[in-house]
Amino acid sequence: EAGVTQFPSHSVIEKGQTVTLRCDPISGHDNLYWYRRVMGKEIKFLLHFVKESKQDESGMPNNRFLAERTGGTYSTLKVQPAELEDSGVYFCASSHRDRVWVNTEAFFGQGTRLTVV
Amino acid sequence: GIQVEQSPPDLILQEGANSTLRCNFSDSVNNLQWFHQNPWGQLINLFYIPSGTKQNGRLSATTVATERYSLLYISSSQTTDSGVYFCAVEQTSGSRLTFGEGTQLTVNP
């Protein structure tokens, strides 16, 4: 079974440019999450999809960040325009919802290291 | 929101030593996971352990949910165990994982 896959693994862009990160969750997982680790600090939640719907986007830092999940499958996270403080590692995770709507173990992708210069 | 505290923040060991990492959390949880972030930045699932004890090779974990803590044991440490160990919890009323700040482990040969 394929795990959570993220593209690209590393991206270096200039301040003001646009970057789009992609996440392919484990097949059949309704839950898809985005997290990030900035400046070596703790890993923080960005948002949560259940299928194609945004369940919780309270962690999105500002309106320069836009996440989508087309048809409840893969997801993209666009940063436009990128700022220096957006540098960090962006993780995607997916999990299954069981029959009583309890979230189960979350599996993480390998992360995308974003460097804004 | 829920608070997650990990200790110690940094740990340096000689190869072959044993260690215990701790994770305290401030509220009831229905999910607790331990992760290892390796030097390449990848987050590796170690344990899904909302309660009880599990073992996987040289690693084992125990969560005492009623007392709101979890322990990760590493025995006979190896240099490849180096990296950051994260504890993450999901509140019973929540839908996302909240991470601790991690324990930076360095195992010297």
CSV table of N, CA, C and O in Angstrom, one decimal, chain B residues 9-105:
chain,number,residue,atom,x,y,z
B,9,PRO,N,14.2,18.3,26.6
B,9,PRO,CA,14.2,18.9,25.3
B,9,PRO,C,15.4,18.4,24.4
B,9,PRO,O,15.3,18.3,23.2
B,10,ASP,N,16.5,18.1,25.1
B,10,ASP,CA,17.7,17.6,24.4
B,10,ASP,C,18.3,16.5,25.2
B,10,ASP,O,18.2,16.5,26.5
B,11,LEU,N,18.8,15.5,24.5
B,11,LEU,CA,19.4,14.3,25.1
B,11,LEU,C,20.6,13.8,24.3
B,11,LEU,O,20.4,13.6,23.1
B,12,ILE,N,21.7,13.6,25.0
B,12,ILE,CA,22.9,13.1,24.3
B,12,ILE,C,23.3,11.8,24.9
B,12,ILE,O,23.4,11.7,26.2
B,13,LEU,N,23.4,10.8,24.1
B,13,LEU,CA,23.7,9.4,24.6
B,13,LEU,C,24.9,8.8,23.9
B,13,LEU,O,25.2,9.2,22.8
B,14,GLN,N,25.5,7.9,24.6
B,14,GLN,CA,26.5,7.1,23.9
B,14,GLN,C,25.8,5.8,23.4
B,14,GLN,O,24.8,5.3,23.9
B,15,GLU,N,26.3,5.4,22.2
B,15,GLU,CA,25.7,4.2,21.6
B,15,GLU,C,25.6,3.1,22.6
B,15,GLU,O,26.6,2.8,23.4
B,16,GLY,N,24.5,2.4,22.6
B,16,GLY,CA,24.3,1.3,23.6
B,16,GLY,C,23.5,1.6,24.8
B,16,GLY,O,23.0,0.8,25.5
B,17,ALA,N,23.4,3.0,25.1
B,17,ALA,CA,22.7,3.4,26.3
B,17,ALA,C,21.1,3.3,26.1
B,17,ALA,O,20.6,3.2,25.0
B,18,ASN,N,20.4,3.3,27.2
B,18,ASN,CA,19.0,3.3,27.2
B,18,ASN,C,18.5,4.7,27.6
B,18,ASN,O,19.2,5.5,28.2
B,19,SER,N,17.2,5.0,27.1
B,19,SER,CA,16.7,6.3,27.5
B,19,SER,C,15.2,6.3,27.6
B,19,SER,O,14.5,5.4,27.0
B,20,THR,N,14.6,7.3,28.3
B,20,THR,CA,13.2,7.4,28.4
B,20,THR,C,12.8,8.8,28.1
B,20,THR,O,13.3,9.8,28.7
B,21,LEU,N,11.9,9.0,27.2
B,21,LEU,CA,11.3,10.3,26.8
B,21,LEU,C,9.9,10.4,27.3
B,21,LEU,O,9.1,9.4,27.3
B,22,ARG,N,9.5,11.6,27.8
B,22,ARG,CA,8.2,11.7,28.4
B,22,ARG,C,7.4,12.7,27.6
B,22,ARG,O,7.9,13.7,27.1
B,23,CYS,N,6.1,12.5,27.7
B,23,CYS,CA,5.1,13.4,27.1
B,23,CYS,C,4.0,13.6,28.0
B,23,CYS,O,3.3,12.6,28.4
B,24,ASN,N,3.8,14.8,28.5
B,24,ASN,CA,2.6,15.1,29.3
B,24,ASN,C,1.6,15.9,28.6
B,24,ASN,O,2.0,16.8,27.7
B,25,PHE,N,0.3,15.7,28.8
B,25,PHE,CA,-0.7,16.4,28.1
B,25,PHE,C,-1.8,16.9,29.1
B,25,PHE,O,-2.0,16.2,30.1
B,26,SER,N,-2.5,17.9,28.7
B,26,SER,CA,-3.3,18.6,29.7
B,26,SER,C,-4.8,18.3,29.7
B,26,SER,O,-5.5,18.8,30.5
B,27,ASP,N,-5.2,17.4,28.8
B,27,ASP,CA,-6.6,17.1,28.7
B,27,ASP,C,-6.8,15.7,28.2
B,27,ASP,O,-5.8,15.1,27.7
B,28,SER,N,-8.0,15.2,28.2
B,28,SER,CA,-8.3,13.9,27.7
B,28,SER,C,-8.1,13.8,26.2
B,28,SER,O,-8.4,14.7,25.5
B,29,VAL,N,-7.5,12.6,25.8
B,29,VAL,CA,-7.2,12.4,24.4
B,29,VAL,C,-7.8,11.1,23.9
B,29,VAL,O,-8.0,10.2,24.7
B,30,ASN,N,-8.1,11.0,22.6
B,30,ASN,CA,-8.5,9.8,22.0
B,30,ASN,C,-7.5,9.3,21.0
B,30,ASN,O,-7.7,8.2,20.4
B,31,ASN,N,-6.4,10.0,20.9
B,31,ASN,CA,-5.3,9.5,20.0
B,31,ASN,C,-4.0,10.1,20.5
B,31,ASN,O,-3.9,11.3,20.9
B,32,LEU,N,-3.0,9.3,20.6
B,32,LEU,CA,-1.6,9.7,20.9
B,32,LEU,C,-0.7,9.0,20.0
B,32,LEU,O,-0.8,7.8,19.8
B,33,GLN,N,0.2,9.7,19.4
B,33,GLN,CA,1.2,9.1,18.5
B,33,GLN,C,2.6,9.6,18.8
B,33,GLN,O,2.8,10.8,19.2
B,34,TRP,N,3.6,8.7,18.6
B,34,TRP,CA,5.0,9.1,18.7
B,34,TRP,C,5.6,9.0,17.3
B,34,TRP,O,5.3,8.1,16.5
B,35,PHE,N,6.4,10.0,17.0
B,35,PHE,CA,7.0,10.1,15.7
B,35,PHE,C,8.5,10.3,15.9
B,35,PHE,O,9.0,10.9,16.9
B,36,HIS,N,9.3,9.9,14.9
B,36,HIS,CA,10.7,10.2,14.8
B,36,HIS,C,11.0,11.0,13.5
B,36,HIS,O,10.6,10.5,12.4
B,37,GLN,N,11.5,12.2,13.7
B,37,GLN,CA,11.9,13.0,12.5
B,37,GLN,C,13.4,12.7,12.3
B,37,GLN,O,14.2,13.1,13.1
B,38,ASN,N,13.7,12.1,11.2
B,38,ASN,CA,15.0,11.7,10.9
B,38,ASN,C,15.8,12.9,10.3
B,38,ASN,O,15.2,14.0,10.1
B,39,PRO,N,17.1,12.8,10.2
B,39,PRO,CA,17.9,13.9,9.7
B,39,PRO,C,17.5,14.4,8.3
B,39,PRO,O,17.9,15.5,8.0
B,40,TRP,N,16.8,13.7,7.6
B,40,TRP,CA,16.3,14.1,6.3
B,40,TRP,C,14.9,14.8,6.4
B,40,TRP,O,14.4,15.2,5.4
B,41,GLY,N,14.4,15.0,7.6
B,41,GLY,CA,13.2,15.7,7.8
B,41,GLY,C,11.9,14.9,7.7
B,41,GLY,O,10.9,15.4,8.0
B,42,GLN,N,12.1,13.6,7.4
B,42,GLN,CA,10.9,12.8,7.3
B,42,GLN,C,10.3,12.4,8.7
B,42,GLN,O,11.1,12.2,9.7
B,43,LEU,N,9.0,12.4,8.8
B,43,LEU,CA,8.3,12.0,10.0
B,43,LEU,C,7.9,10.6,9.9
B,43,LEU,O,7.1,10.2,9.1
B,44,ILE,N,8.5,9.8,10.8
B,44,ILE,CA,8.3,8.3,10.8
B,44,ILE,C,7.3,8.0,11.9
B,44,ILE,O,7.6,8.3,13.1
B,45,ASN,N,6.2,7.3,11.6
B,45,ASN,CA,5.3,6.8,12.7
B,45,ASN,C,6.1,5.8,13.5
B,45,ASN,O,6.6,4.8,13.0
B,46,LEU,N,6.1,6.0,14.8
B,46,LEU,CA,6.6,4.9,15.7
B,46,LEU,C,5.5,4.2,16.4
B,46,LEU,O,5.5,2.9,16.4
B,47,PHE,N,4.6,4.9,17.1
B,47,PHE,CA,3.5,4.2,17.8
B,47,PHE,C,2.2,5.0,17.7
B,47,PHE,O,2.3,6.2,17.7
B,48,TYR,N,1.1,4.3,17.6
B,48,TYR,CA,-0.2,4.8,17.8
B,48,TYR,C,-0.7,4.2,19.1
B,48,TYR,O,-0.9,3.0,19.1
B,49,ILE,N,-0.7,5.0,20.1
B,49,ILE,CA,-0.9,4.5,21.5
B,49,ILE,C,-1.7,5.4,22.4
B,49,ILE,O,-1.1,6.0,23.3
B,50,PRO,N,-3.0,5.4,22.1
B,50,PRO,CA,-3.9,6.2,23.0
B,50,PRO,C,-3.9,5.7,24.5
B,50,PRO,O,-4.2,6.5,25.4
B,51,SER,N,-3.6,4.4,24.6
B,51,SER,CA,-3.5,3.9,26.0
B,51,SER,C,-2.8,2.6,25.9
B,51,SER,O,-2.6,2.0,24.8
B,52,GLY,N,-2.3,2.1,27.1
B,52,GLY,CA,-1.6,0.8,27.1
B,52,GLY,C,-0.1,0.8,26.8
B,52,GLY,O,0.5,1.9,26.8
B,53,THR,N,0.4,-0.3,26.5
B,53,THR,CA,1.8,-0.5,26.2
B,53,THR,C,2.0,-1.2,24.9
B,53,THR,O,1.3,-2.2,24.6
B,54,LYS,N,3.0,-0.8,24.1
B,54,LYS,CA,3.3,-1.5,22.8
B,54,LYS,C,4.8,-1.5,22.7
B,54,LYS,O,5.5,-0.7,23.3
B,55,GLN,N,5.3,-2.6,22.0
B,55,GLN,CA,6.7,-2.7,21.8
B,55,GLN,C,7.0,-3.0,20.3
B,55,GLN,O,6.2,-3.7,19.6
B,56,ASN,N,8.1,-2.4,19.8
B,56,ASN,CA,8.5,-2.7,18.4
B,56,ASN,C,10.0,-2.7,18.4
B,56,ASN,O,10.7,-1.6,18.4
B,57,GLY,N,10.6,-3.9,18.5
B,57,GLY,CA,12.0,-4.0,18.5
B,57,GLY,C,12.6,-3.4,19.8
B,57,GLY,O,12.2,-3.7,20.9
B,58,ARG,N,13.6,-2.4,19.5
B,58,ARG,CA,14.2,-1.8,20.7
B,58,ARG,C,13.4,-0.7,21.3
B,58,ARG,O,13.8,-0.1,22.3
B,59,LEU,N,12.3,-0.4,20.7
B,59,LEU,CA,11.4,0.7,21.1
B,59,LEU,C,10.2,0.2,21.8
B,59,LEU,O,9.6,-0.8,21.4
B,60,SER,N,9.7,0.9,22.8
B,60,SER,CA,8.5,0.6,23.4
B,60,SER,C,7.8,1.8,23.9
B,60,SER,O,8.5,2.8,24.1
B,61,ALA,N,6.5,1.8,24.1
B,61,ALA,CA,5.8,3.0,24.6
B,61,ALA,C,4.7,2.6,25.5
B,61,ALA,O,4.1,1.5,25.3
B,62,THR,N,4.5,3.5,26.5
B,62,THR,CA,3.4,3.3,27.4
B,62,THR,C,2.6,4.6,27.6
B,62,THR,O,3.2,5.6,27.7
B,63,THR,N,1.3,4.5,27.5
B,63,THR,CA,0.5,5.7,27.7
B,63,THR,C,-0.5,5.4,28.9
B,63,THR,O,-1.2,4.4,28.9
B,64,VAL,N,-0.5,6.3,29.9
B,64,VAL,CA,-1.4,6.2,31.0
B,64,VAL,C,-2.4,7.3,30.8
B,64,VAL,O,-2.1,8.5,31.3
B,65,ALA,N,-3.5,7.0,30.2
B,65,ALA,CA,-4.4,8.1,29.8
B,65,ALA,C,-5.0,8.8,31.0
B,65,ALA,O,-5.2,10.0,31.0
B,66,THR,N,-5.3,8.0,32.0
B,66,THR,CA,-5.9,8.6,33.2
B,66,THR,C,-5.0,9.6,33.9
B,66,THR,O,-5.5,10.6,34.6
B,67,GLU,N,-3.7,9.4,33.8
B,67,GLU,CA,-2.8,10.4,34.4
B,67,GLU,C,-2.1,11.3,33.4
B,67,GLU,O,-1.2,12.1,33.7
B,68,ARG,N,-2.6,11.2,32.1
B,68,ARG,CA,-2.2,12.2,31.1
B,68,ARG,C,-0.7,12.2,30.8
B,68,ARG,O,-0.1,13.3,30.8
B,69,TYR,N,-0.1,11.1,30.6
B,69,TYR,CA,1.3,11.1,30.2
B,69,TYR,C,1.6,9.8,29.3
B,69,TYR,O,0.8,8.8,29.4
B,70,SER,N,2.6,9.9,28.6
B,70,SER,CA,3.1,8.8,27.8
B,70,SER,C,4.6,8.8,27.8
B,70,SER,O,5.3,9.8,28.0
B,71,LEU,N,5.2,7.6,27.8
B,71,LEU,CA,6.6,7.4,27.8
B,71,LEU,C,7.1,6.6,26.6
B,71,LEU,O,6.4,5.6,26.2
B,72,LEU,N,8.2,7.0,26.1
B,72,LEU,CA,8.8,6.3,25.0
B,72,LEU,C,10.2,5.8,25.4
B,72,LEU,O,11.0,6.6,25.9
B,73,TYR,N,10.4,4.5,25.4
B,73,TYR,CA,11.6,3.9,25.8
B,73,TYR,C,12.5,3.5,24.6
B,73,TYR,O,12.0,2.8,23.7
B,74,ILE,N,13.7,3.8,24.6
B,74,ILE,CA,14.7,3.4,23.6
B,74,ILE,C,15.8,2.6,24.3
B,74,ILE,O,16.5,3.2,25.1
B,75,SER,N,15.9,1.4,23.9
B,75,SER,CA,17.0,0.6,24.5
B,75,SER,C,18.1,0.3,23.5
B,75,SER,O,17.9,0.4,22.3
B,76,SER,N,19.3,0.1,24.1
B,76,SER,CA,20.5,-0.1,23.2
B,76,SER,C,20.6,0.8,22.0
B,76,SER,O,20.6,0.4,20.9
B,77,SER,N,20.6,2.1,22.3
B,77,SER,CA,20.5,3.1,21.3
B,77,SER,C,21.6,3.0,20.2
B,77,SER,O,22.7,2.5,20.5
B,78,GLN,N,21.3,3.4,19.0
B,78,GLN,CA,22.2,3.3,17.9
B,78,GLN,C,22.3,4.7,17.3
B,78,GLN,O,21.4,5.6,17.5
B,79,THR,N,23.3,5.0,16.6
B,79,THR,CA,23.5,6.3,16.0
B,79,THR,C,22.3,6.7,15.0
B,79,THR,O,22.0,7.9,14.9
B,80,THR,N,21.7,5.7,14.4
B,80,THR,CA,20.6,5.9,13.5
B,80,THR,C,19.3,6.4,14.3
B,80,THR,O,18.3,6.8,13.7
B,81,ASP,N,19.4,6.3,15.6
B,81,ASP,CA,18.2,6.7,16.4
B,81,ASP,C,18.2,8.2,16.6
B,81,ASP,O,17.2,8.8,17.1
B,82,SER,N,19.3,8.9,16.2
B,82,SER,CA,19.4,10.3,16.3
B,82,SER,C,18.3,11.0,15.5
B,82,SER,O,17.8,10.5,14.5
B,83,GLY,N,17.9,12.2,16.0
B,83,GLY,CA,16.8,13.0,15.4
B,83,GLY,C,15.9,13.5,16.5
B,83,GLY,O,16.2,13.5,17.6
B,84,VAL,N,14.8,14.0,16.0
B,84,VAL,CA,13.8,14.6,16.9
B,84,VAL,C,12.6,13.7,17.1
B,84,VAL,O,12.1,13.2,16.1
B,85,TYR,N,12.3,13.5,18.4
B,85,TYR,CA,11.1,12.6,18.7
B,85,TYR,C,10.0,13.5,19.1
B,85,TYR,O,10.1,14.3,20.0
B,86,PHE,N,8.9,13.3,18.4
B,86,PHE,CA,7.7,14.1,18.7
B,86,PHE,C,6.6,13.2,19.3
B,86,PHE,O,6.3,12.1,18.8
B,87,CYS,N,5.9,13.8,20.2
B,87,CYS,CA,4.6,13.3,20.7
B,87,CYS,C,3.5,14.1,20.2
B,87,CYS,O,3.7,15.4,20.2
B,88,ALA,N,2.4,13.6,19.8
B,88,ALA,CA,1.3,14.3,19.3
B,88,ALA,C,0.0,13.7,19.8
B,88,ALA,O,-0.1,12.5,19.8
B,89,VAL,N,-0.9,14.6,20.2
B,89,VAL,CA,-2.2,14.1,20.7
B,89,VAL,C,-3.4,14.7,20.0
B,89,VAL,O,-3.3,15.8,19.5
B,90,GLU,N,-4.5,14.0,20.0
B,90,GLU,CA,-5.8,14.5,19.5
B,90,GLU,C,-6.7,14.5,20.7
B,90,GLU,O,-7.0,13.4,21.3
B,91,GLN,N,-7.3,15.7,21.0
B,91,GLN,CA,-8.3,15.7,22.0
B,91,GLN,C,-9.5,15.0,21.7
B,91,GLN,O,-9.9,14.8,20.5
B,92,THR,N,-10.3,14.5,22.7
B,92,THR,CA,-11.5,13.8,22.5
B,92,THR,C,-12.5,14.7,21.8
B,92,THR,O,-13.4,14.3,21.1
B,93,SER,N,-12.4,16.0,22.0
B,93,SER,CA,-13.3,17.0,21.3
B,93,SER,C,-12.7,17.6,20.1
B,93,SER,O,-13.3,18.4,19.5
B,94,GLY,N,-11.6,17.1,19.6
B,94,GLY,CA,-10.9,17.7,18.5
B,94,GLY,C,-10.8,16.8,17.3
B,94,GLY,O,-11.4,15.7,17.2
B,95,SER,N,-10.1,17.3,16.3
B,95,SER,CA,-10.0,16.6,15.0
B,95,SER,C,-8.6,16.7,14.4
B,95,SER,O,-8.4,16.3,13.3
B,96,ARG,N,-7.7,17.3,15.2
B,96,ARG,CA,-6.3,17.4,14.7
B,96,ARG,C,-5.3,17.0,15.8
B,96,ARG,O,-5.6,17.0,16.9
B,97,LEU,N,-4.1,16.8,15.3
B,97,LEU,CA,-3.0,16.5,16.3
B,97,LEU,C,-2.4,17.7,16.7
B,97,LEU,O,-2.1,18.7,15.9
B,98,THR,N,-2.1,17.8,18.0
B,98,THR,CA,-1.3,18.9,18.6
B,98,THR,C,0.0,18.3,19.0
B,98,THR,O,0.1,17.3,19.8
B,99,PHE,N,1.1,18.9,18.5
B,99,PHE,CA,2.4,18.3,18.8
B,99,PHE,C,3.1,19.0,20.0
B,99,PHE,O,2.9,20.2,20.2
B,100,GLY,N,4.0,18.2,20.6
B,100,GLY,CA,4.9,18.8,21.6
B,100,GLY,C,6.1,19.4,20.8
B,100,GLY,O,6.2,19.3,19.6
B,101,GLU,N,7.0,20.0,21.6
B,101,GLU,CA,8.1,20.7,20.9
B,101,GLU,C,9.2,19.7,20.5
B,101,GLU,O,10.2,20.1,19.9
B,102,GLY,N,9.1,18.5,21.0
B,102,GLY,CA,10.0,17.5,20.6
B,102,GLY,C,11.2,17.3,21.5
B,102,GLY,O,11.5,18.2,22.3
B,103,THR,N,11.9,16.2,21.4
B,103,THR,CA,13.1,15.9,22.1
B,103,THR,C,14.2,15.6,21.1
B,103,THR,O,14.0,14.7,20.2
B,104,GLN,N,15.2,16.4,21.1
B,104,GLN,CA,16.3,16.3,20.2
B,104,GLN,C,17.3,15.2,20.7
B,104,GLN,O,17.9,15.5,21.8
B,105,LEU,N,17.4,14.1,20.1
B,105,LEU,CA,18.2,13.0,20.6
B,105,LEU,C,19.5,12.9,19.7
B,105,LEU,O,19.4,12.8,18.5
